[in-house]
Amino acid sequence: MRGESAGGAENARFAEIAETFLTVRVNNVYVVDETGHFLGVVSLHDIKPYLGEPDLAELVFARDILHEDFPRVIPEQPLAEALGKFLGIVAERLPVVATDGMLRGSLSKSDLLLALVEKRKPPA
């Protein structure tokens, strides 16, 4: 698991997922397999139903509650296209996933916007 830009496994238990949210203070945790391939995202909202159900939470693994269809960007993606990936989602960061499926990091919305502004500035 990785807290927005932070790693771990699809086999992480609920307690590990909850601990990641508490220590890293993110809204989404990235889930990878044992080789580092990106599998999806667990949202803070996804764990809330299990917080009051400790017996049920014992049975939950990251792979059980992740979203495979979470938007992602690739390293070669144009900035404007990357910005479009943020539309319609509540996230400050998106995972950067290489074409081989490996999680390479994350892209923050604020850094992306700053890069677009810098790109538009006329040369001095």
PDB file of C-alpha atoms in Angstrom:
ATOM      1  CA  MET A   1       0.000   0.000   0.000  1.00  0.00           C
ATOM      2  CA  ARG A   2       1.110   3.510  -0.562  1.00  0.00           C
ATOM      3  CA  GLY A   3      -0.455   6.561   0.985  1.00  0.00           C
ATOM      4  CA  GLU A   4      -1.146   8.702  -2.031  1.00  0.00           C
ATOM      5  CA  SER A   5       2.534   8.865  -2.898  1.00  0.00           C
ATOM      6  CA  ALA A   6       3.829   6.622  -0.253  1.00  0.00           C
ATOM      7  CA  GLY A   7       3.984   0.900  -0.546  1.00  0.00           C
ATOM      8  CA  GLY A   8       2.623  -2.268   0.612  1.00  0.00           C
ATOM      9  CA  ALA A   9       0.685  -5.200  -0.574  1.00  0.00           C
ATOM     10  CA  GLU A  10      -2.696  -6.300  -1.706  1.00  0.00           C
ATOM     11  CA  ASN A  11      -2.612  -8.716   1.243  1.00  0.00           C
ATOM     12  CA  ALA A  12      -2.481  -5.915   3.808  1.00  0.00           C
ATOM     13  CA  ARG A  13      -5.040  -6.457   6.535  1.00  0.00           C
ATOM     14  CA  PHE A  14      -7.611  -3.867   7.551  1.00  0.00           C
ATOM     15  CA  ALA A  15      -5.583  -2.845  10.616  1.00  0.00           C
ATOM     16  CA  GLU A  16      -2.594  -2.013   8.368  1.00  0.00           C
ATOM     17  CA  ILE A  17      -4.799  -0.018   6.000  1.00  0.00           C
ATOM     18  CA  ALA A  18      -6.351   1.955   8.860  1.00  0.00           C
ATOM     19  CA  GLU A  19      -2.896   2.589  10.358  1.00  0.00           C
ATOM     20  CA  THR A  20      -1.690   3.990   7.033  1.00  0.00           C
ATOM     21  CA  PHE A  21      -4.578   6.453   6.953  1.00  0.00           C
ATOM     22  CA  LEU A  22      -3.858   7.504  10.538  1.00  0.00           C
ATOM     23  CA  THR A  23      -0.112   7.957  10.173  1.00  0.00           C
ATOM     24  CA  VAL A  24       0.152   9.397   6.663  1.00  0.00           C
ATOM     25  CA  ARG A  25      -3.095  11.412   6.742  1.00  0.00           C
ATOM     26  CA  VAL A  26      -4.188  10.898   3.147  1.00  0.00           C
ATOM     27  CA  ASN A  27      -7.545  10.285   1.502  1.00  0.00           C
ATOM     28  CA  ASN A  28      -6.408   7.451  -0.760  1.00  0.00           C
ATOM     29  CA  VAL A  29      -3.928   4.610  -0.342  1.00  0.00           C
ATOM     30  CA  TYR A  30      -2.326   3.047  -3.410  1.00  0.00           C
ATOM     31  CA  VAL A  31      -2.237  -0.734  -3.480  1.00  0.00           C
ATOM     32  CA  VAL A  32       0.459  -2.690  -5.306  1.00  0.00           C
ATOM     33  CA  ASP A  33       1.174  -6.384  -5.700  1.00  0.00           C
ATOM     34  CA  GLU A  34       4.354  -8.059  -4.483  1.00  0.00           C
ATOM     35  CA  THR A  35       6.256  -6.924  -7.584  1.00  0.00           C
ATOM     36  CA  GLY A  36       5.174  -3.263  -7.403  1.00  0.00           C
ATOM     37  CA  HIS A  37       2.447  -3.381 -10.052  1.00  0.00           C
ATOM     38  CA  PHE A  38      -0.352  -0.915  -9.348  1.00  0.00           C
ATOM     39  CA  LEU A  39      -3.635  -2.639  -8.514  1.00  0.00           C
ATOM     40  CA  GLY A  40      -5.867   0.216  -7.412  1.00  0.00           C
ATOM     41  CA  VAL A  41      -6.803   2.570  -4.611  1.00  0.00           C
ATOM     42  CA  VAL A  42      -8.432   2.195  -1.214  1.00  0.00           C
ATOM     43  CA  SER A  43     -10.292   5.345  -0.231  1.00  0.00           C
ATOM     44  CA  LEU A  44     -10.697   6.598   3.311  1.00  0.00           C
ATOM     45  CA  HIS A  45     -14.453   6.345   2.730  1.00  0.00           C
ATOM     46  CA  ASP A  46     -14.039   2.648   1.894  1.00  0.00           C
ATOM     47  CA  ILE A  47     -12.782   1.795   5.373  1.00  0.00           C
ATOM     48  CA  LYS A  48     -15.395   3.723   7.362  1.00  0.00           C
ATOM     49  CA  PRO A  49     -18.015   0.916   7.339  1.00  0.00           C
ATOM     50  CA  TYR A  50     -15.514  -1.437   8.990  1.00  0.00           C
ATOM     51  CA  LEU A  51     -14.357   0.886  11.773  1.00  0.00           C
ATOM     52  CA  GLY A  52     -17.246  -0.090  14.051  1.00  0.00           C
ATOM     53  CA  GLU A  53     -17.142  -3.765  13.068  1.00  0.00           C
ATOM     54  CA  PRO A  54     -13.865  -5.221  14.424  1.00  0.00           C
ATOM     55  CA  ASP A  55     -14.865  -8.842  13.748  1.00  0.00           C
ATOM     56  CA  LEU A  56     -15.680  -8.063  10.132  1.00  0.00           C
ATOM     57  CA  ALA A  57     -12.588  -5.874   9.744  1.00  0.00           C
ATOM     58  CA  GLU A  58     -10.419  -8.882  10.676  1.00  0.00           C
ATOM     59  CA  LEU A  59     -11.537 -10.515   7.423  1.00  0.00           C
ATOM     60  CA  VAL A  60     -10.861  -7.534   5.134  1.00  0.00           C
ATOM     61  CA  PHE A  61      -7.746  -7.247   2.969  1.00  0.00           C
ATOM     62  CA  ALA A  62      -6.706  -4.336   0.782  1.00  0.00           C
ATOM     63  CA  ARG A  63      -7.487  -6.315  -2.389  1.00  0.00           C
ATOM     64  CA  ASP A  64     -11.093  -6.755  -1.174  1.00  0.00           C
ATOM     65  CA  ILE A  65     -11.941  -3.052  -1.068  1.00  0.00           C
ATOM     66  CA  LEU A  66      -9.685  -1.431  -3.663  1.00  0.00           C
ATOM     67  CA  HIS A  67     -10.932   0.434  -6.728  1.00  0.00           C
ATOM     68  CA  GLU A  68      -9.215  -0.855  -9.859  1.00  0.00           C
ATOM     69  CA  ASP A  69     -10.714   1.862 -12.050  1.00  0.00           C
ATOM     70  CA  PHE A  70      -9.197   4.828 -10.169  1.00  0.00           C
ATOM     71  CA  PRO A  71      -7.783   7.407 -12.620  1.00  0.00           C
ATOM     72  CA  ARG A  72      -4.043   7.330 -13.167  1.00  0.00           C
ATOM     73  CA  VAL A  73      -1.503   9.079 -15.332  1.00  0.00           C
ATOM     74  CA  ILE A  74       1.469   7.751 -17.237  1.00  0.00           C
ATOM     75  CA  PRO A  75       4.875   9.450 -17.156  1.00  0.00           C
ATOM     76  CA  GLU A  76       4.689  10.443 -20.845  1.00  0.00           C
ATOM     77  CA  GLN A  77       1.207  11.986 -20.605  1.00  0.00           C
ATOM     78  CA  PRO A  78       0.866  15.655 -21.609  1.00  0.00           C
ATOM     79  CA  LEU A  79       0.138  17.980 -18.683  1.00  0.00           C
ATOM     80  CA  ALA A  80      -3.250  19.097 -20.033  1.00  0.00           C
ATOM     81  CA  GLU A  81      -4.380  15.479 -20.348  1.00  0.00           C
ATOM     82  CA  ALA A  82      -3.173  14.742 -16.834  1.00  0.00           C
ATOM     83  CA  LEU A  83      -5.226  17.675 -15.549  1.00  0.00           C
ATOM     84  CA  GLY A  84      -8.309  16.171 -17.182  1.00  0.00           C
ATOM     85  CA  LYS A  85      -7.859  13.027 -15.098  1.00  0.00           C
ATOM     86  CA  PHE A  86      -8.637  15.067 -11.961  1.00  0.00           C
ATOM     87  CA  LEU A  87     -12.102  15.996 -13.249  1.00  0.00           C
ATOM     88  CA  GLY A  88     -14.926  14.275 -11.433  1.00  0.00           C
ATOM     89  CA  ILE A  89     -12.862  12.808  -8.601  1.00  0.00           C
ATOM     90  CA  VAL A  90     -12.092  13.970  -5.087  1.00  0.00           C
ATOM     91  CA  ALA A  91      -8.326  13.533  -4.936  1.00  0.00           C
ATOM     92  CA  GLU A  92      -5.353  15.817  -4.565  1.00  0.00           C
ATOM     93  CA  ARG A  93      -2.996  13.253  -6.100  1.00  0.00           C
ATOM     94  CA  LEU A  94      -3.124  10.661  -8.843  1.00  0.00           C
ATOM     95  CA  PRO A  95      -0.920   7.606  -9.135  1.00  0.00           C
ATOM     96  CA  VAL A  96       1.720   7.668 -11.865  1.00  0.00           C
ATOM     97  CA  VAL A  97       1.765   4.223 -13.446  1.00  0.00           C
ATOM     98  CA  ALA A  98       4.228   3.247 -16.181  1.00  0.00           C
ATOM     99  CA  THR A  99       3.030   1.354 -19.248  1.00  0.00           C
ATOM    100  CA  ASP A 100       4.420  -1.834 -17.668  1.00  0.00           C
ATOM    101  CA  GLY A 101       1.945  -1.361 -14.784  1.00  0.00           C
ATOM    102  CA  MET A 102       4.561  -0.401 -12.206  1.00  0.00           C
ATOM    103  CA  LEU A 103       3.652   2.350  -9.742  1.00  0.00           C
ATOM    104  CA  ARG A 104       6.217   5.115 -10.233  1.00  0.00           C
ATOM    105  CA  GLY A 105       4.896   7.706  -7.778  1.00  0.00           C
ATOM    106  CA  SER A 106       2.151  10.281  -7.701  1.00  0.00           C
ATOM    107  CA  LEU A 107       1.270  13.609  -9.259  1.00  0.00           C
ATOM    108  CA  SER A 108      -0.262  16.329  -7.120  1.00  0.00           C
ATOM    109  CA  LYS A 109      -2.913  18.600  -8.526  1.00  0.00           C
ATOM    110  CA  SER A 110      -1.152  21.696  -7.188  1.00  0.00           C
ATOM    111  CA  ASP A 111       2.202  20.744  -8.765  1.00  0.00           C
ATOM    112  CA  LEU A 112       0.458  20.035 -12.044  1.00  0.00           C
ATOM    113  CA  LEU A 113      -1.283  23.422 -12.010  1.00  0.00           C
ATOM    114  CA  LEU A 114       1.993  25.191 -11.198  1.00  0.00           C
ATOM    115  CA  ALA A 115       3.701  23.408 -14.094  1.00  0.00           C
ATOM    116  CA  LEU A 116       0.923  24.458 -16.475  1.00  0.00           C
ATOM    117  CA  VAL A 117       1.169  28.087 -15.312  1.00  0.00           C
ATOM    118  CA  GLU A 118       4.950  28.070 -15.750  1.00  0.00           C
ATOM    119  CA  LYS A 119       4.580  26.595 -19.225  1.00  0.00           C
ATOM    120  CA  ARG A 120       2.232  29.442 -20.249  1.00  0.00           C
ATOM    121  CA  LYS A 121       4.481  32.249 -19.006  1.00  0.00           C
ATOM    122  CA  PRO A 122       6.133  34.167 -21.846  1.00  0.00           C
ATOM    123  CA  PRO A 123       9.931  33.917 -21.923  1.00  0.00           C
ATOM    124  CA  ALA A 124      11.656  36.768 -20.055  1.00  0.00           C
TER     125      ALA A 124
END
